[in-house]
CSV table of C-alpha atoms in Angstrom, one decimal:
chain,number,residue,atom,x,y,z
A,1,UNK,CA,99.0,146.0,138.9
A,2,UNK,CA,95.1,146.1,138.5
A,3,UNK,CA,92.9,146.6,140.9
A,4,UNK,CA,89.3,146.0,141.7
A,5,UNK,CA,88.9,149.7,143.1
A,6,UNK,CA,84.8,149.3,144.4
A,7,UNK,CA,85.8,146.2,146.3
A,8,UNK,CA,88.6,147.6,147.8
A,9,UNK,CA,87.1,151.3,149.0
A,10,UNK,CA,84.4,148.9,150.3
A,11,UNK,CA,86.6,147.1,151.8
A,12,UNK,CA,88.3,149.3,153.2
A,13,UNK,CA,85.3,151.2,154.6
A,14,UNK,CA,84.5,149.0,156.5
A,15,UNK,CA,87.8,148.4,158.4
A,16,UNK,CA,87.8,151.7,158.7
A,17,UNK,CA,84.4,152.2,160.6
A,18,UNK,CA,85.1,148.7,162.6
A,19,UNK,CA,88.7,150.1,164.0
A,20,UNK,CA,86.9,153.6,164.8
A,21,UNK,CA,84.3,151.7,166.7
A,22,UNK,CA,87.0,149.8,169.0
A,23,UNK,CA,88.8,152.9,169.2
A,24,UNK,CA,87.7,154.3,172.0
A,25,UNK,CA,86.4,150.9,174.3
A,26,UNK,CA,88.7,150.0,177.3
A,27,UNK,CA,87.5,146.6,178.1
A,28,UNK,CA,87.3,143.3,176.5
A,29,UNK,CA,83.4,143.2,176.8
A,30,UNK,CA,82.7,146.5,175.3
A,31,UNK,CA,84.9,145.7,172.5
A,32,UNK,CA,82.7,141.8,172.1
A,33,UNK,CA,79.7,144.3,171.8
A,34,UNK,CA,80.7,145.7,168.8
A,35,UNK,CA,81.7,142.8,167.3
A,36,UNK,CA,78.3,141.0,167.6
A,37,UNK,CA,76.6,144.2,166.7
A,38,UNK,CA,78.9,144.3,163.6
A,39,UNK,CA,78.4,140.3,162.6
A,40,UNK,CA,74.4,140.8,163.4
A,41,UNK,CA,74.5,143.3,160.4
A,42,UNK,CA,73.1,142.6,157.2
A,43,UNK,CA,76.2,143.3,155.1
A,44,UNK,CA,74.5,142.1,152.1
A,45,UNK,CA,72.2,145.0,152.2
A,46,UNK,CA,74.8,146.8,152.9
A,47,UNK,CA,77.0,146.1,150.1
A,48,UNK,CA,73.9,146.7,147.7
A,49,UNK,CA,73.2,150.1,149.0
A,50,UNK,CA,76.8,151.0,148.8
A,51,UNK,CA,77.2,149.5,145.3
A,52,UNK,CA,73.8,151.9,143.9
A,53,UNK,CA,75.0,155.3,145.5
A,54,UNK,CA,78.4,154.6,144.1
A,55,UNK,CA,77.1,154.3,141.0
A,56,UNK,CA,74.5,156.6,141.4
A,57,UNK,CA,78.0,159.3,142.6
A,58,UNK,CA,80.1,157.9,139.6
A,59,UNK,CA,77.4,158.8,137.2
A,60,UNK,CA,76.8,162.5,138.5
A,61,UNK,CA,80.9,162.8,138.4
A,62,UNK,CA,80.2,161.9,134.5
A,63,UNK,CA,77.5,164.3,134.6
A,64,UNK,CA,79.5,166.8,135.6
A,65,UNK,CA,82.9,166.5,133.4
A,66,UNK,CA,81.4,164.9,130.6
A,67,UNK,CA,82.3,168.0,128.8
A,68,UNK,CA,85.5,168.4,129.7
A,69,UNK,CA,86.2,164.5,128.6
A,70,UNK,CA,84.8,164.6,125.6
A,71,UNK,CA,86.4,167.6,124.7
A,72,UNK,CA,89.8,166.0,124.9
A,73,UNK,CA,88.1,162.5,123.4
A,74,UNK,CA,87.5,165.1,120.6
A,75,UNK,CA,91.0,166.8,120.3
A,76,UNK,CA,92.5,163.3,120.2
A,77,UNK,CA,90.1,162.4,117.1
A,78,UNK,CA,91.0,165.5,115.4
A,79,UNK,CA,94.2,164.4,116.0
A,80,UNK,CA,93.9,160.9,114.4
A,81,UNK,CA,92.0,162.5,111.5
A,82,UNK,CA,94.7,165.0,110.5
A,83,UNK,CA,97.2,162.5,110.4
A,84,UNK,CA,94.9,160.0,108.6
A,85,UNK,CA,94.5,162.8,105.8
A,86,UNK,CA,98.2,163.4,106.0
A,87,UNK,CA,99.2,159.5,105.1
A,88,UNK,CA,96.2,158.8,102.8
A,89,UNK,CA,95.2,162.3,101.0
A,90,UNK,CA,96.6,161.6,97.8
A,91,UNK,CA,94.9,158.4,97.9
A,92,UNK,CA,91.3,159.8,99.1
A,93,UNK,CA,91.7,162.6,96.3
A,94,UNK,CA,91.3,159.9,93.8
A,95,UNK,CA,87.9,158.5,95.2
A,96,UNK,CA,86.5,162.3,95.7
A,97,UNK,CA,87.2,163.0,91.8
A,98,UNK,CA,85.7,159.6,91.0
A,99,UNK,CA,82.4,160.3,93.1
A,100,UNK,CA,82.3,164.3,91.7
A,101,UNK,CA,83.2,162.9,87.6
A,102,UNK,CA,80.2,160.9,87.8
A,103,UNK,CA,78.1,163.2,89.5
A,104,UNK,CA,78.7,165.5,86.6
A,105,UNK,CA,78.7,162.8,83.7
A,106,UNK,CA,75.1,161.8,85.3
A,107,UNK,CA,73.6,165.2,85.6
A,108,UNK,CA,74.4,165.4,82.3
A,109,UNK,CA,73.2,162.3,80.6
A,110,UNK,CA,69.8,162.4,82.4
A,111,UNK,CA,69.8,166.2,81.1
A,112,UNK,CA,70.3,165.2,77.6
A,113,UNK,CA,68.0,162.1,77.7
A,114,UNK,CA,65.4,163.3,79.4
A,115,UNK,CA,65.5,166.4,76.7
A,116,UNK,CA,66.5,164.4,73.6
A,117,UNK,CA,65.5,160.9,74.1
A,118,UNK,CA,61.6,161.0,74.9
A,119,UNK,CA,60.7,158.5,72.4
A,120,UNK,CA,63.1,156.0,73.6
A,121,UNK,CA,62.4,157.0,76.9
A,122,UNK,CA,58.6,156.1,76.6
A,123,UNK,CA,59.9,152.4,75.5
A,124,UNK,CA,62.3,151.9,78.7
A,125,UNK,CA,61.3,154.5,81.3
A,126,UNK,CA,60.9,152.2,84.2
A,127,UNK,CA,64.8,150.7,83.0
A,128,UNK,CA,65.4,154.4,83.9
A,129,UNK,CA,63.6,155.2,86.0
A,130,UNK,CA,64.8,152.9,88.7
A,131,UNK,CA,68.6,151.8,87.5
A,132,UNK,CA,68.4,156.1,88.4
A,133,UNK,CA,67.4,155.7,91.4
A,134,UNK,CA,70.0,152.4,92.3
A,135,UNK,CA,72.7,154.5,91.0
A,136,UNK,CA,71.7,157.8,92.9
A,137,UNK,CA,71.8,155.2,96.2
A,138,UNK,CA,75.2,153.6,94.8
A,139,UNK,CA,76.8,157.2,94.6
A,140,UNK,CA,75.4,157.6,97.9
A,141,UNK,CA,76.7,154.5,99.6
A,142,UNK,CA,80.0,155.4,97.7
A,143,UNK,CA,80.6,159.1,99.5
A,144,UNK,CA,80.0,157.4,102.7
A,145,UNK,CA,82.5,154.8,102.1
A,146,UNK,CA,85.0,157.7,101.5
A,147,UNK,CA,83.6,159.3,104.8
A,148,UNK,CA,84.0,156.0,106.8
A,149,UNK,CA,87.8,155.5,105.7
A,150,UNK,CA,88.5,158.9,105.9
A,151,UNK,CA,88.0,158.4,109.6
A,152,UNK,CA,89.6,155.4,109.8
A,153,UNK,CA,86.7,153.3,109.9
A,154,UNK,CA,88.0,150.0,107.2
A,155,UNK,CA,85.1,147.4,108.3
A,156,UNK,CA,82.3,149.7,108.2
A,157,UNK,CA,83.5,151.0,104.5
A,158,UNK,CA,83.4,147.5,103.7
A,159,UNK,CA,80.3,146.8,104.8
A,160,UNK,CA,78.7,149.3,103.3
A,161,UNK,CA,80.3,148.1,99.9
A,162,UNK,CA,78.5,145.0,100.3
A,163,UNK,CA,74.9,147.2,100.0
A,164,UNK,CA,77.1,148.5,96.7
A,165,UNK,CA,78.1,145.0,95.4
A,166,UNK,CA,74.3,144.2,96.3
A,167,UNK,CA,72.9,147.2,94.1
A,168,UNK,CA,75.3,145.9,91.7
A,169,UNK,CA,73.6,142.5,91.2
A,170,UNK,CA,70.3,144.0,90.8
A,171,UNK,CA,71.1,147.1,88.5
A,172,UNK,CA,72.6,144.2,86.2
A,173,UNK,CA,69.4,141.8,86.5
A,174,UNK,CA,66.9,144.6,86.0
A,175,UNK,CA,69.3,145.1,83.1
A,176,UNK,CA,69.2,141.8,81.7
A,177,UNK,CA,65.6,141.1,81.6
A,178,UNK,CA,64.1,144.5,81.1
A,179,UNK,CA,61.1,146.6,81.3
A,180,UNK,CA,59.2,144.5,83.1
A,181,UNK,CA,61.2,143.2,86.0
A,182,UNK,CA,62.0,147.2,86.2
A,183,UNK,CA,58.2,148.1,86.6
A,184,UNK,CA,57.7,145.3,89.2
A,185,UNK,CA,60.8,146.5,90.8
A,186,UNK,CA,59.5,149.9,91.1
A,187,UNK,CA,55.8,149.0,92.3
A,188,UNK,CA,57.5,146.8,95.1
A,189,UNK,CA,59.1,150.0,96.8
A,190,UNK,CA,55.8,150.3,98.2
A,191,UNK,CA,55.4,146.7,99.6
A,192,UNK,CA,57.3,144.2,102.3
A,193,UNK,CA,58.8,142.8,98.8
A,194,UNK,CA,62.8,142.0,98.8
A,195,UNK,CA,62.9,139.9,95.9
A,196,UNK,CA,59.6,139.1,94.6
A,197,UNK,CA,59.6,141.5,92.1
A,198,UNK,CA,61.9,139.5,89.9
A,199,UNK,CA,59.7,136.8,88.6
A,200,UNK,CA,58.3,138.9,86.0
A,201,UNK,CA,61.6,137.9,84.7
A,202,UNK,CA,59.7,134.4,83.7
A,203,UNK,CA,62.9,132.6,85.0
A,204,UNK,CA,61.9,131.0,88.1
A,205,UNK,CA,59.2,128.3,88.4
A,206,UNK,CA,55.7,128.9,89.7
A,207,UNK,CA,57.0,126.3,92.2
A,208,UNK,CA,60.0,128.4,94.0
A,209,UNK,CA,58.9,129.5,97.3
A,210,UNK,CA,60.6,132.4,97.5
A,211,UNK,CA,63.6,134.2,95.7
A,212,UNK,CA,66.5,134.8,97.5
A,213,UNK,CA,69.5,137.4,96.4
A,214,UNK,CA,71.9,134.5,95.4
A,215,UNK,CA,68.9,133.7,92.9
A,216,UNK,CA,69.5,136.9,91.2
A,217,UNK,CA,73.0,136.7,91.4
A,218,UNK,CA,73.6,133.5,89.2
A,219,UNK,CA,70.9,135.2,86.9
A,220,UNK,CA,72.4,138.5,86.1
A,221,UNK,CA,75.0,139.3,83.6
A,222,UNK,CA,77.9,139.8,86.7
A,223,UNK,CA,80.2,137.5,87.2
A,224,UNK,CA,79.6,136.6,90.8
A,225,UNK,CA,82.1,133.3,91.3
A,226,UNK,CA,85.2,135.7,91.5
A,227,UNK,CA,83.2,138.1,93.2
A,228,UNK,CA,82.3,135.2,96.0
A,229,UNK,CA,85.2,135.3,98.2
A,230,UNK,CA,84.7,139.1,98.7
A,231,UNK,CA,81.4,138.9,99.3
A,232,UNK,CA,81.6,136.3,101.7
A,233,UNK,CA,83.8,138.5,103.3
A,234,UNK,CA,81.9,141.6,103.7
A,235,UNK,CA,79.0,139.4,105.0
A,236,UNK,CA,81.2,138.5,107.9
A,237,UNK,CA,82.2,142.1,108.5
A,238,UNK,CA,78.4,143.0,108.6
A,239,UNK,CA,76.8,139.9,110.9
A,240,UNK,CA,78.6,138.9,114.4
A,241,UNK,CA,80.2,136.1,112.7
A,242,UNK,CA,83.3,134.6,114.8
A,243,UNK,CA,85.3,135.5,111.5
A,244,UNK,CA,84.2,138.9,111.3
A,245,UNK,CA,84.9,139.6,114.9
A,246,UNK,CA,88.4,138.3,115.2
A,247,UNK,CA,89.7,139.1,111.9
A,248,UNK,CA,88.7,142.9,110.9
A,249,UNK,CA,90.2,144.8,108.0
A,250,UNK,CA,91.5,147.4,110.2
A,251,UNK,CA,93.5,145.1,112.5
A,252,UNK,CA,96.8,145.3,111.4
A,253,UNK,CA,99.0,141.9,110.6
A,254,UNK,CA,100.4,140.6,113.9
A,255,UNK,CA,98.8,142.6,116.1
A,256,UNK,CA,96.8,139.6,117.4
A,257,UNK,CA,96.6,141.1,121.0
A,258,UNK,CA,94.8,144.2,120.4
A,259,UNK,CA,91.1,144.7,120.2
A,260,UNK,CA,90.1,147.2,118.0
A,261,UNK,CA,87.6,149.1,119.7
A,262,UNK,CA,88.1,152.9,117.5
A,263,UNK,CA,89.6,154.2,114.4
A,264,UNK,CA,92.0,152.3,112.5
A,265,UNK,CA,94.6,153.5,110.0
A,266,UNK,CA,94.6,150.0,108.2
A,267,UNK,CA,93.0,148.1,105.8
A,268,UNK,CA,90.8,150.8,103.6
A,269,UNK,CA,92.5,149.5,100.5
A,270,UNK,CA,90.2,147.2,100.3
A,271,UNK,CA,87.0,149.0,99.8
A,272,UNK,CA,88.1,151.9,98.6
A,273,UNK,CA,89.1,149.6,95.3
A,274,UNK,CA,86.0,147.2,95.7
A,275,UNK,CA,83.7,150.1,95.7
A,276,UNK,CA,85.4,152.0,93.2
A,277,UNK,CA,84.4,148.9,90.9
A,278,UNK,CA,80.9,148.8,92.3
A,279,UNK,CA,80.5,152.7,91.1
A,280,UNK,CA,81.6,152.0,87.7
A,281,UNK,CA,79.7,149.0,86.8
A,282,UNK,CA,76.4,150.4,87.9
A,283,UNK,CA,77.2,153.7,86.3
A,284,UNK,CA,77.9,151.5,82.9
A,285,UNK,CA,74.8,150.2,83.3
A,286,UNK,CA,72.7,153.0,83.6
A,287,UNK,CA,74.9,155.2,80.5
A,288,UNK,CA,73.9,152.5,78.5
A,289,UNK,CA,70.3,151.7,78.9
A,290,UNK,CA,69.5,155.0,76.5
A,291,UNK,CA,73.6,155.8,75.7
A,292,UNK,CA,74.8,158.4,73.8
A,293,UNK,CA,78.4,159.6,72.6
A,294,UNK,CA,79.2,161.3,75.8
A,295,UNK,CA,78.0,158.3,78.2
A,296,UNK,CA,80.2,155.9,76.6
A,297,UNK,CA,82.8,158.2,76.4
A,298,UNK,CA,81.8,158.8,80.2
A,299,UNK,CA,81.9,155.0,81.1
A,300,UNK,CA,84.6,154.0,79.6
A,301,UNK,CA,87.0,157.3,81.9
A,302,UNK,CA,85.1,156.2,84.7
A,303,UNK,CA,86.3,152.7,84.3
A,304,UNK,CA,89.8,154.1,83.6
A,305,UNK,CA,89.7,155.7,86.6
A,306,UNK,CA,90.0,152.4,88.4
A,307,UNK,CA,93.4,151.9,88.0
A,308,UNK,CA,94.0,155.7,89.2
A,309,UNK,CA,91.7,154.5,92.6
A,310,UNK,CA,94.2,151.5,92.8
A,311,UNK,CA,97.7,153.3,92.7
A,312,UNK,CA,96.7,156.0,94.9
A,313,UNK,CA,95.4,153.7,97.4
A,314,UNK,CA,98.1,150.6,96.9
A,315,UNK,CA,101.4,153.4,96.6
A,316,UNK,CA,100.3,154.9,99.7
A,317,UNK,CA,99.8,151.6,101.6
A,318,UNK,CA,103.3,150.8,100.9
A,319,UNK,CA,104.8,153.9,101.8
A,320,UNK,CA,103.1,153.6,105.5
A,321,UNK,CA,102.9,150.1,105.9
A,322,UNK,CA,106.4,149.6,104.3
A,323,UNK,CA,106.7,146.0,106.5
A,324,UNK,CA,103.7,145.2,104.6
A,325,UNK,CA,103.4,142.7,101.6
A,326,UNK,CA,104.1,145.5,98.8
A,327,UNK,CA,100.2,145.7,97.2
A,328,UNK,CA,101.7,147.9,93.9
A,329,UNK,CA,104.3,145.3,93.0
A,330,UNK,CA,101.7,142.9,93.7
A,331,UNK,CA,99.1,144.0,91.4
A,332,UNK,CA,101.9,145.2,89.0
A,333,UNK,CA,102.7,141.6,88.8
A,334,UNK,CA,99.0,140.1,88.1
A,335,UNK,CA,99.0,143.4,85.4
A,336,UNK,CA,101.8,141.4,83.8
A,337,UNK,CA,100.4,137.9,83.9
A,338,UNK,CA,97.4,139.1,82.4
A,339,UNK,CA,99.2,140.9,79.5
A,340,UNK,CA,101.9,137.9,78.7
A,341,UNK,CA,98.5,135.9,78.2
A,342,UNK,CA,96.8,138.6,76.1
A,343,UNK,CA,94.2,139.8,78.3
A,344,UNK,CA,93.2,143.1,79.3
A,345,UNK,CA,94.5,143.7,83.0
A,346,UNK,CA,92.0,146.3,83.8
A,347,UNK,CA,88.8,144.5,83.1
A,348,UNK,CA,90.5,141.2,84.5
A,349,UNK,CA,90.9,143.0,88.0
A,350,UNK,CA,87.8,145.0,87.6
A,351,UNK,CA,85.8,141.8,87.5
C-alpha cells in the first residue's frame, strides 16, 4: 500500500508533541490551555518550515550516499549492458565492420584522389570538399547510433538517424546540381543559413520566401515517398509529439502499462537497418563524385553489406523476442515477392 510518507511523519509529529504536552496536566483547565495555545499556532508556517528542512535533510542524506547509490545504479547498468552484448553481439558485429570498411575504403579514396585526381579535383573540389565533410558527420552520427543501441537506447538511435536520413537528402541535392550549390553550401557554414544555400541550384523562384528541407527533398535524386513514413516517424521520436511519447521503439508490444524511463532491449532493429542504408547511400555519393575502380568496387560491398546488417539484426530479434512477429521470415518473404516480379530485392528494400 503507498503511502504519502512527509504527510504522515508530519502528521504524526504533531500528535506526538500534542499527547506529550497533555501528558503530564492533571486538570481539565490546564489541559484547555494547551489546546488553545496549540489551535492559536500558525500551522501553516509550521508546515512550511517543516517541509524546507526536510528537504533541506533529504538532500544532505543524498549528499552523503550518493556514492554508494550510484555505485550500485552503476553495477545494475553494467549488468544490463553485458547481457545486451550477450543477446545482440553478433548483430552489433555487423554494424562495427560496416562503420570500420568504410572508414578504410574512404581513407583510401580521398588518398588516391587527392594524389591522382588533381585535375578533376580543381573542376569539383567544393562537390568534395563538402559531400567529405557530410559523410565524415554521417560516419559520425552512424558510430553513435551503434553506441546508443549498444546501451539499449532504440529512440535515441533513431533519432539520430533522422540527422542521417537528413544528411542523406542534402549529400544527394548537392549531388544533383553541382558545384555551385556545393560552394554556397560551404560559404553558408559560416552564416545563420539552413537552407538558403540551395538556390544557386536556379530551381526555386525569386518569389519563395524561404526554402524549407521538404523543398530539397522532392528536389534531390532520393526517393523520399517510401522514405516518408519513416521519417515521419523519427520526427515523432525526436519532438514531444503525443505519438512519440506513448509509442517508443523500445517499448515492447503489450507492455502498454510500463513507462519506459531507462534502457531498453527492444526495438534497435529499426535503426540499426535504417542507418545502415543512410551510410551507404551517402558513401555512394561521395565514391562517385571523382570514382575510381576501387570506390565502385567499395560501394557496391558496402551496399552488399546491407543485407549482412539486416540478418544479424532480424535473426537475433527472433531468437530473443521469439513471441514476436518473425522479422527474417518476414523480409525473406518481401525478398521473394520482389524476385517472382524481377526486381532486385536489395535495392528494393534499400530504398
Amino acid at each position: 500500500m503507498t503511502k504519502d510518507f512527509v504527510t504522515e511523519l508530519i502528521t504524526q509529529t504533531i500528535q506526538d508533541v500534542i499527547e506529550e504536552e497533555l501528558e503530564g496536566v492533571t486538570t481539565e483547565e490546564e489541559a484547555t490551555k494547551i489546546l488553545k495555545r496549540i489551535e492559536d499556532m500558525d500551522m501553516e508556517s509550521i508546515m512550511v518550515t517543516m517541509y524546507s528542512r526536510m528537504a533541506k535533510d533529504t538532500a544532505q542524506y543524498m549528499r552523503d550516499t550518493m556514492f554508494e547509490e550510484v555505485m550500485g545504479f552503476r553495477a545494475d547498468e553494467q549488468e544490463f549492458l553485458s547481457r545486451q552484448d550477450q543477446k545482440w553481439y553478433k548483430a552489433f558485429v555487423t554494424s562495427e565492420a560496416m562503420y570500420l570498411m568504410v572508414l578504410e575504403a574512404s581513407q583510401s579514396y580521398s588518398a588516391y584522389v587527392h594524389d591522382k585526381k588533381q585535375e578533376e579535383l580543381a573542376l569539383h573540389g567544393n562537390m568534395f570538399t563538402a559531400i567529405k565533410y557530410i559523410h565524415g558527420r554521417a560516419m559520425q552520427q552512424f558510430l553513435e547510433i551503434i553506441t546508443l543501441m549498444k546501451n539499449g537506447f532504440a529512440d535515441g538511435a533513431y533519432a539520430r538517424w533522422r540527422s542521417m536520413y537528413e544528411l542523406t537528402i542534402i549529400a544527394s541535392f548537392i549531388n544533383k546540381y553541382g558545384e555551385a550549390v556545393a560552394e554556397s553550401f560551404i560559404e553558408a557554414s559560416g552564416t545563420s543559413d539552413r537552407y538558403e544555400w540551395a538556390r544557386k541550384s536556379g530551381i526555386f523562384s525569386s518569389k519563395k520566401r524561404y526554402i524549407s528541407f521538404s523543398d530539397l527533398q522532392k528536389s534531390c535524386e532520393i526517393d523520399v515517398d517510401i522514405w516518408e513514413k519513416q521519417y515521419n516517424l523519427a520526427n515523432q521520436i525526436v519532438h514531444a509529439s503525443p505519438q512519440g511519447t506513448f509509442s517508443r521503439l523500445g517499448h515492447m508490444e503489450g507492455g502498454d502499462e510500463v513507462i519506459l524511463v531507462g534502457r531498453s532491449d527492444f526495438g534497435i532493429t529499426t535503426p540499426a537497418e535504417h542507418s545502415a542504408i543512410s551510410l551507404a547511400h551517402i558513401t555512394t555519393i561521395f565514391f562517385t563524385i571523382l570514382s575510381t575502380g576501387d570506390s565502385v568496387v567499395s560501394a557496391k560491398y558496402i551496399n552488399s553489406w546491407i543485407d549482412i546488417i539486416r540478418e544479424g539484426y532480424f535473426k537475433a530479434h527472433d531468437e530473443i523476442f521469439p513471441d514476436s512477429e518473425s522479422l527474417w521470415d518476414a523480409f525473406n518473404s518481401t525478398r521473394d515477392i520482389d524476385a517472382s516480379h524481377g526486381e532486385s530485392s536489395v535495392e528494393g528494400d534499400e530504398e
